Coordinates of N, CA, C and O in Angstrom, one line a residue:
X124 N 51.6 47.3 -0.6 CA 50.2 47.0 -0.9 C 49.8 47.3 -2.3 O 49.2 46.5 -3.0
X125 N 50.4 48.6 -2.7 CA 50.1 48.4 -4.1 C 50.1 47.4 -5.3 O 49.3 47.3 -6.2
X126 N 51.4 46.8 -5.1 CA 51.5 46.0 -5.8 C 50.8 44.5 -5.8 O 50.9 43.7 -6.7
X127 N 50.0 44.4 -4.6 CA 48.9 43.4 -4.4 C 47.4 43.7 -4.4 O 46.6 42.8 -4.2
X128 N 47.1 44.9 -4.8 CA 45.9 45.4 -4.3 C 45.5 46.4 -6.0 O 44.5 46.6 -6.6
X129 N 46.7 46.8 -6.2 CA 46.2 47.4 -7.5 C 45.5 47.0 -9.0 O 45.7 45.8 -9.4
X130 N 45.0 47.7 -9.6 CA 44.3 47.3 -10.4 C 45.0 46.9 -12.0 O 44.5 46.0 -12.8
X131 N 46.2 47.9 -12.2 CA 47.6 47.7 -12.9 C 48.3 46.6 -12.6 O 48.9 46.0 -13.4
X132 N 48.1 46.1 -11.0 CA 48.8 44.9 -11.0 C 48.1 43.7 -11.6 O 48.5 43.0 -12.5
X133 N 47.0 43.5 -11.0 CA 46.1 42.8 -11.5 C 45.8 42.6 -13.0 O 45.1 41.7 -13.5
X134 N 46.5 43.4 -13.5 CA 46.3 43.5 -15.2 C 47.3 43.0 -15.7 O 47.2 42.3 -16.7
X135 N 48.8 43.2 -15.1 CA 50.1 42.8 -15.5 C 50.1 41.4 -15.3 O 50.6 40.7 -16.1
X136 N 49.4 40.8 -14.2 CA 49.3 39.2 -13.4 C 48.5 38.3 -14.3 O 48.5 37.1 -14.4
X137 N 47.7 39.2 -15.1 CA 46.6 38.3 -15.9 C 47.9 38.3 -17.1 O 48.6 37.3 -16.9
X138 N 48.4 39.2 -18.2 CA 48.7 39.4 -19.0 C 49.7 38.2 -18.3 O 49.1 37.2 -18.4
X139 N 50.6 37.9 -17.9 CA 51.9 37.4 -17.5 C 51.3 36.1 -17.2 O 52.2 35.2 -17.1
X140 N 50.0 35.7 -17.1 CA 49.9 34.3 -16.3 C 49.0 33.9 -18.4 O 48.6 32.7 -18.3
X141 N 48.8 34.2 -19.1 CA 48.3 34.1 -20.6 C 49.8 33.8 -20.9 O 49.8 32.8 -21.5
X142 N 51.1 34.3 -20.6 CA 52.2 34.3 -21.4 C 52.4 32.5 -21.1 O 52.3 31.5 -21.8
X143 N 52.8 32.9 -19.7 CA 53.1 31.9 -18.8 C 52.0 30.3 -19.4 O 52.6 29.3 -19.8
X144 N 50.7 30.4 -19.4 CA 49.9 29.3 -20.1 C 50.6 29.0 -21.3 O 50.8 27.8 -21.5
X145 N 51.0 29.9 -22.6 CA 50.9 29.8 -24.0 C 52.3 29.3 -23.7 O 52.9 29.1 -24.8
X146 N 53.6 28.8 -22.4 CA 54.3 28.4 -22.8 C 54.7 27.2 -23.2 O 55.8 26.8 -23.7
X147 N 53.5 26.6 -23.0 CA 53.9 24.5 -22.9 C 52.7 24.3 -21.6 O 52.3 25.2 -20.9
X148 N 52.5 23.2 -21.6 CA 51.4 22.6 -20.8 C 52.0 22.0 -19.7 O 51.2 21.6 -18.9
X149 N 53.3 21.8 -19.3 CA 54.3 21.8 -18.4 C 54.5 22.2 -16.9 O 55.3 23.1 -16.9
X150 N 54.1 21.9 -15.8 CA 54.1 23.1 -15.2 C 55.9 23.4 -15.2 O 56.2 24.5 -15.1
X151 N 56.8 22.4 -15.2 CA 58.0 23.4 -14.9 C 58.6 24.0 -16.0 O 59.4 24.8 -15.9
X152 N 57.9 23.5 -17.3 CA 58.6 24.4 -18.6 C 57.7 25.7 -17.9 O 58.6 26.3 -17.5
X153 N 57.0 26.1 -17.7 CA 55.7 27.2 -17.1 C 56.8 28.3 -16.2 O 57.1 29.5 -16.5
X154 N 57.2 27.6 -15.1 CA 58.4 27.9 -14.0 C 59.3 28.4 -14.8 O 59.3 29.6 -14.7
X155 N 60.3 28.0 -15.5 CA 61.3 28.0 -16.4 C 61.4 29.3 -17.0 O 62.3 30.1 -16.8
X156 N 60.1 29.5 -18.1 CA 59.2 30.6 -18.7 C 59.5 31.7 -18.3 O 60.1 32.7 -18.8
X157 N 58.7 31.5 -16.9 CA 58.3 32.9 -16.4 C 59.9 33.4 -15.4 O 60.2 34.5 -15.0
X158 N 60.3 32.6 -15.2 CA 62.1 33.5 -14.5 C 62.3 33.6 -15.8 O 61.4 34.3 -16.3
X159 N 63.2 33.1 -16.6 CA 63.5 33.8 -18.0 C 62.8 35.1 -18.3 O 63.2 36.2 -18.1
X160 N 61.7 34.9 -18.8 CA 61.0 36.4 -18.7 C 61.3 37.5 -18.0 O 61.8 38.5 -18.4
X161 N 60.9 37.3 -16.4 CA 60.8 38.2 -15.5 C 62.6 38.3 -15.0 O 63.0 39.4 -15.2
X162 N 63.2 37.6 -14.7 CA 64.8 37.5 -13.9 C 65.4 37.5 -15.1 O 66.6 37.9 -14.9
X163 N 65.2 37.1 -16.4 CA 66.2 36.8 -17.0 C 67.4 35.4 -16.6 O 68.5 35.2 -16.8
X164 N 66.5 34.8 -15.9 CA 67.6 33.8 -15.3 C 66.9 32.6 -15.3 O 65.7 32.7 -15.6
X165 N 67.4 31.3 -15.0 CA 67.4 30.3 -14.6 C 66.7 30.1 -13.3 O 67.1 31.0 -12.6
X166 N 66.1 29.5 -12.8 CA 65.0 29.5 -11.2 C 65.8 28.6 -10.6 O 65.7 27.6 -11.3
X167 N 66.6 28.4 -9.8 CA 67.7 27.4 -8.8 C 66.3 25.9 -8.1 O 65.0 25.8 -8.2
X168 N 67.2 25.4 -7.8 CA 66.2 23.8 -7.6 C 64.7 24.3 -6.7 O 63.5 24.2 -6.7
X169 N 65.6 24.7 -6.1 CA 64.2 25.2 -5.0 C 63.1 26.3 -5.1 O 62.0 26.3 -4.7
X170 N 63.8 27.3 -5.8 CA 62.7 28.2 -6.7 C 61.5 26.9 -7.7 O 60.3 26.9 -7.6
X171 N 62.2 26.2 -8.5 CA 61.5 25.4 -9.4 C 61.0 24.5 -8.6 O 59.9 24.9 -8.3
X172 N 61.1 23.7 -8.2 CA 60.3 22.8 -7.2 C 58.9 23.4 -6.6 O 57.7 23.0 -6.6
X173 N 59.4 24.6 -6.1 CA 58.4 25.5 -5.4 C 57.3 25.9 -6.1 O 56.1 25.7 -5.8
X174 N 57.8 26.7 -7.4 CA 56.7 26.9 -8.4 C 56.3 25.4 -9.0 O 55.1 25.3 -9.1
X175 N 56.9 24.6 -9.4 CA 55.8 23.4 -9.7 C 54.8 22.7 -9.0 O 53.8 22.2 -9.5
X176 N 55.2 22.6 -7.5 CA 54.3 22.1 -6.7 C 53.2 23.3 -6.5 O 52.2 22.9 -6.0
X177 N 53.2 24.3 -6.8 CA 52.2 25.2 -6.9 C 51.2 25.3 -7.8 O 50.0 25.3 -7.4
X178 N 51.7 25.5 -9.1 CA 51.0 25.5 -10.4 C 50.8 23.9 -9.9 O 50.5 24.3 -8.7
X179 N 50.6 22.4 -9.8 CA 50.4 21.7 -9.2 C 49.2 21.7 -8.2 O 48.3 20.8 -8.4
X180 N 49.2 22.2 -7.6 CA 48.4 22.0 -6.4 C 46.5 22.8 -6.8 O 46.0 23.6 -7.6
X181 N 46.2 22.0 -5.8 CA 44.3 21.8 -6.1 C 43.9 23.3 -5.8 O 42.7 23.5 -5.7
X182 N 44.7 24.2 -5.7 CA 44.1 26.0 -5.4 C 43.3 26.0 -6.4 O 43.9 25.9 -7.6
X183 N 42.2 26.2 -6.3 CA 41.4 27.0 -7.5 C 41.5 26.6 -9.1 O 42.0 25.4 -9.4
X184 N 41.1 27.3 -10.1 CA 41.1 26.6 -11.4 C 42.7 27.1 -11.7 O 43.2 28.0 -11.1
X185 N 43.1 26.3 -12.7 CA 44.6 26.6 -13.9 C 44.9 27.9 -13.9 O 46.0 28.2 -13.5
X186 N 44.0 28.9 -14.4 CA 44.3 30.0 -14.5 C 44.5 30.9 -13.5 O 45.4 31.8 -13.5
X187 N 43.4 30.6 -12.5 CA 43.7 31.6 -11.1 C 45.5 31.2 -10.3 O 46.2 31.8 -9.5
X188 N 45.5 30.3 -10.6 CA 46.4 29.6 -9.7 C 48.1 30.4 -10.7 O 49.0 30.9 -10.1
X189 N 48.0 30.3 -12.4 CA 48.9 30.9 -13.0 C 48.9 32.5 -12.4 O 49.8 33.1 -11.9
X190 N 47.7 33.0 -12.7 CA 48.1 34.2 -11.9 C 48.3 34.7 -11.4 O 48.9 35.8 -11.6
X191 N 47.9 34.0 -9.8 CA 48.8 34.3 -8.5 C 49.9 34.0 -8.7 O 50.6 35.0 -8.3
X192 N 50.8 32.8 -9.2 CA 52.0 32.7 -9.5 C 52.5 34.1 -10.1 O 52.9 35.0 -9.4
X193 N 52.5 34.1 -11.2 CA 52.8 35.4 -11.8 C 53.0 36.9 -10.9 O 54.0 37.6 -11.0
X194 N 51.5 37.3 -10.1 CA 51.4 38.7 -9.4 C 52.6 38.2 -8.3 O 53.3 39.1 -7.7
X195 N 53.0 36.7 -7.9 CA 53.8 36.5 -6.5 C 55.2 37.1 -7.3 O 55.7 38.2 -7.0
X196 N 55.9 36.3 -8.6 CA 56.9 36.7 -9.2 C 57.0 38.7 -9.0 O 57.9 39.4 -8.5
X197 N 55.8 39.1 -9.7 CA 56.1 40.1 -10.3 C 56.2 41.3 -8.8 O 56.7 42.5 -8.9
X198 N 55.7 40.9 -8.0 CA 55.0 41.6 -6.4 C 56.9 41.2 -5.9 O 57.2 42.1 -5.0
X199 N 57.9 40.4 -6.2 CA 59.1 40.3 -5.8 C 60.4 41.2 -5.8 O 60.8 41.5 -6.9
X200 N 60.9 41.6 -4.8 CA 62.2 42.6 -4.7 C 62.7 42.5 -6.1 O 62.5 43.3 -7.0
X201 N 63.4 41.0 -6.0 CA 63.9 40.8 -7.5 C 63.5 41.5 -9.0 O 64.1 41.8 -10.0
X202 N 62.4 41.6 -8.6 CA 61.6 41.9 -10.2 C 61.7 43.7 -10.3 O 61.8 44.4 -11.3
X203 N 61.6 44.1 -8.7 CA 61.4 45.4 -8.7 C 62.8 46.4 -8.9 O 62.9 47.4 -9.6
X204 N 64.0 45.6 -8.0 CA 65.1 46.5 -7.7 C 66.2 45.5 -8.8 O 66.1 44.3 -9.0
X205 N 67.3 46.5 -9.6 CA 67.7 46.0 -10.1 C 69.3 46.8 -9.7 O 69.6 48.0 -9.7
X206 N 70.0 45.7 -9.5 CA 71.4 45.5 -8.6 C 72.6 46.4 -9.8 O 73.8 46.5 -9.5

């Protein structure tokens, strides 16, 4: 819950979805971005697909929609636990 509900998150999600916009007007250069960033990696077809058709879709304005993107990446096992 914390990591959905907090106010630190909420701050990290804005800062991350500003990076995420300033990368290209793209939504999959956008996708691309933010795993490099966050994973350090490449997003596999279906991760990118997934995030384009999202950043894509009529939810709310550009920016709310980057955000939730962003808090979903960053709120992820992946991002938290490191192997």
């Amino acid at each position: 819950l914390f990591m959905m509900n907090s106010k630190f998150m909420d701050e990290c999600a804005e800062h991350m979805a500003h990076r995420i916009k300033d990368s290209g007007p793209l939504p999959s250069r956008r996708v691309t971005f933010a795993y490099a960033t966050l994973y350090q990696r490449k997003p596999d077809t279906f991760e990118q697909n997934a995030g384009v058709q999202y950043l894509n879709s009529g939810a709310g304005d550009e920016f709310s929609r980057l955000k939730s993107y962003a808090r979903t990446l960053l709120s992820s096992e992946e991002f938290r636990y490191v192997e």
